[in-house]
């Protein structure tokens, strides 16, 4: 009801406005503490889904010998989630933390016939680190390999992607760098971080930063021996902020050190945004305490000028929260799935009208 859709006028935008306007999900976002976005954030980070889904892990080897992990959601009781439905690639935040909210979205998608799979970066979420290299904030190389594999494994199924929080930096970089060759039919970013350098430099609420910092250090400490040849492990594990840790991992390396500014020239999420060629929904709360104030953290001109980017902005929703009353209820998840449904509906209508695939 209080949401705003900011986008460039187009037939696709009109269709999306009608679809979301008819949907009940945007009219039921109620929360007992609407003015406490940090409480929403903490609840989203710490509360596991009910029931917790079972997953089947698959390891993919990258060209340099590194490994990433794909976790296929198979339901809370091990039921098979395969079939002819769309494949939904779920991308966790940049710390690799698979939150209860992300798993809950996967379960909702599974119930609706999607085939959800979680992308885990090198060394994250129990994925073995076989090379002394992790994935920089906006380097989509490993994601590109995973998408290519999913396209080969499910050649007839539409491929969709949704990212959470700082993980959106990876998805946005991939969409821009890949352009019309992304193999994705549509994508969505929940509470995305658009400007990586500004975000790290501004600092984050300690309720968000410290749990993720400890989560990262705990995972990296397992690989201290192999990382020692590439970085200063003592300085890495002594980092007091996410920025310090990012610099220790990717700027103060032993073989190819780089300045902070040079690192972000290569890793800003929106560096190639003009090349993106698939519809992207960005769901943002104006009160997001992690992203920062909308005036400085939202690239409003991008949504006004690009026919592919859509900003769904709500006054309240916190960071990846968007809660409503009831157990496991997040209206943001429903909005994302409604967006994917609307995109598929628009695609079918365009194919019938023109006989050409979208975009044409």
XYZ file of C-alpha atoms in Angstrom, residues 44-191:
148
model
C 16.358 -11.960 10.196
C 20.029 -12.777 10.802
C 19.610 -15.106 13.762
C 16.274 -16.886 13.464
C 16.393 -20.175 11.529
C 13.509 -21.170 9.259
C 10.815 -23.464 10.605
C 11.168 -26.230 9.594
C 14.787 -26.115 8.432
C 15.167 -27.514 4.906
C 17.322 -30.454 3.916
C 19.955 -29.783 1.275
C 21.981 -31.876 -1.171
C 25.468 -30.426 -1.722
C 27.327 -30.457 -5.010
C 30.901 -29.167 -5.409
C 31.999 -27.451 -8.623
C 35.658 -27.114 -9.556
C 36.721 -23.787 -11.051
C 39.342 -23.455 -13.821
C 42.092 -22.603 -11.270
C 41.261 -25.602 -9.076
C 39.130 -23.716 -6.565
C 35.781 -25.063 -5.382
C 32.330 -23.534 -4.952
C 29.351 -25.375 -3.491
C 25.782 -25.618 -4.733
C 23.243 -26.607 -2.055
C 20.031 -27.909 -3.624
C 17.034 -27.450 -1.335
C 15.055 -30.685 -1.157
C 12.441 -29.693 1.405
C 12.143 -29.968 5.199
C 11.604 -33.712 5.042
C 13.917 -34.585 2.198
C 11.243 -34.461 -0.506
C 12.627 -34.079 -4.008
C 12.504 -30.483 -5.249
C 13.439 -31.239 -8.857
C 11.231 -31.211 -11.917
C 10.520 -28.940 -14.858
C 10.100 -25.728 -12.823
C 12.366 -22.669 -13.012
C 15.761 -22.938 -11.329
C 16.143 -20.274 -8.631
C 19.743 -19.452 -7.683
C 19.970 -18.030 -4.135
C 23.019 -15.853 -3.372
C 23.818 -15.222 0.339
C 25.390 -12.050 1.722
C 29.068 -11.316 1.087
C 30.050 -13.041 4.348
C 28.544 -16.269 3.044
C 25.999 -16.466 5.848
C 22.961 -18.421 4.695
C 20.323 -16.709 6.823
C 16.990 -18.089 7.892
C 15.356 -15.519 5.632
C 17.170 -16.783 2.540
C 16.286 -20.394 3.336
C 12.682 -19.387 3.980
C 12.549 -17.809 0.533
C 13.930 -21.025 -0.911
C 11.228 -23.062 0.849
C 8.476 -20.745 -0.410
C 9.864 -21.107 -3.922
C 10.055 -24.885 -3.547
C 6.372 -24.988 -2.598
C 5.551 -23.126 -5.816
C 7.376 -25.452 -8.158
C 10.776 -23.740 -8.353
C 14.053 -25.653 -8.078
C 16.014 -23.585 -5.485
C 19.787 -23.877 -5.102
C 22.147 -21.871 -2.856
C 25.461 -20.601 -4.273
C 28.305 -20.807 -1.736
C 31.575 -18.999 -2.463
C 35.030 -20.458 -1.930
C 35.667 -21.140 1.748
C 32.145 -20.113 2.771
C 29.536 -22.200 4.574
C 31.761 -25.263 4.800
C 32.893 -25.178 1.169
C 36.549 -26.338 1.137
C 39.194 -23.736 0.268
C 41.560 -25.527 -2.112
C 43.432 -22.433 -3.351
C 44.810 -19.477 -1.339
C 42.250 -17.205 -2.983
C 38.776 -16.086 -2.010
C 36.213 -14.264 -4.128
C 36.401 -10.444 -4.095
C 33.244 -8.441 -3.401
C 32.265 -7.818 -7.016
C 34.184 -10.480 -8.967
C 31.570 -12.601 -10.812
C 33.999 -15.162 -12.255
C 32.972 -18.097 -10.042
C 29.299 -17.176 -10.300
C 29.568 -17.209 -14.084
C 30.938 -20.769 -13.976
C 28.087 -21.857 -11.693
C 25.442 -20.281 -13.941
C 26.961 -21.996 -16.992
C 26.792 -25.331 -15.164
C 23.159 -24.784 -14.164
C 22.257 -23.910 -17.747
C 23.859 -27.172 -18.935
C 22.182 -29.237 -16.223
C 18.712 -27.692 -16.771
C 18.783 -26.549 -20.419
C 15.013 -26.250 -20.792
C 14.230 -24.516 -17.474
C 14.177 -20.726 -16.990
C 17.048 -19.634 -14.771
C 16.372 -16.945 -12.145
C 18.546 -15.466 -9.404
C 17.910 -13.643 -6.134
C 20.530 -12.150 -3.809
C 20.376 -10.983 -0.218
C 22.019 -7.887 1.252
C 25.697 -7.432 0.400
C 25.553 -10.560 -1.780
C 23.755 -8.372 -4.305
C 27.117 -6.826 -5.160
C 28.055 -10.121 -6.789
C 24.778 -10.503 -8.686
C 24.725 -6.909 -9.934
C 28.342 -7.162 -11.099
C 27.531 -10.389 -12.936
C 24.502 -8.898 -14.683
C 26.473 -5.878 -15.850
C 29.535 -7.815 -16.958
C 27.547 -10.533 -18.753
C 24.967 -8.290 -20.451
C 22.709 -10.243 -22.789
C 24.786 -13.408 -22.220
C 23.855 -13.817 -18.546
C 21.575 -16.855 -19.218
C 19.150 -15.396 -16.637
C 15.502 -14.675 -17.406
C 15.135 -12.260 -14.456
C 16.789 -11.388 -11.150
C 15.904 -9.822 -7.810
C 17.993 -8.168 -5.091
C 16.628 -8.021 -1.537
C 18.048 -5.026 0.388
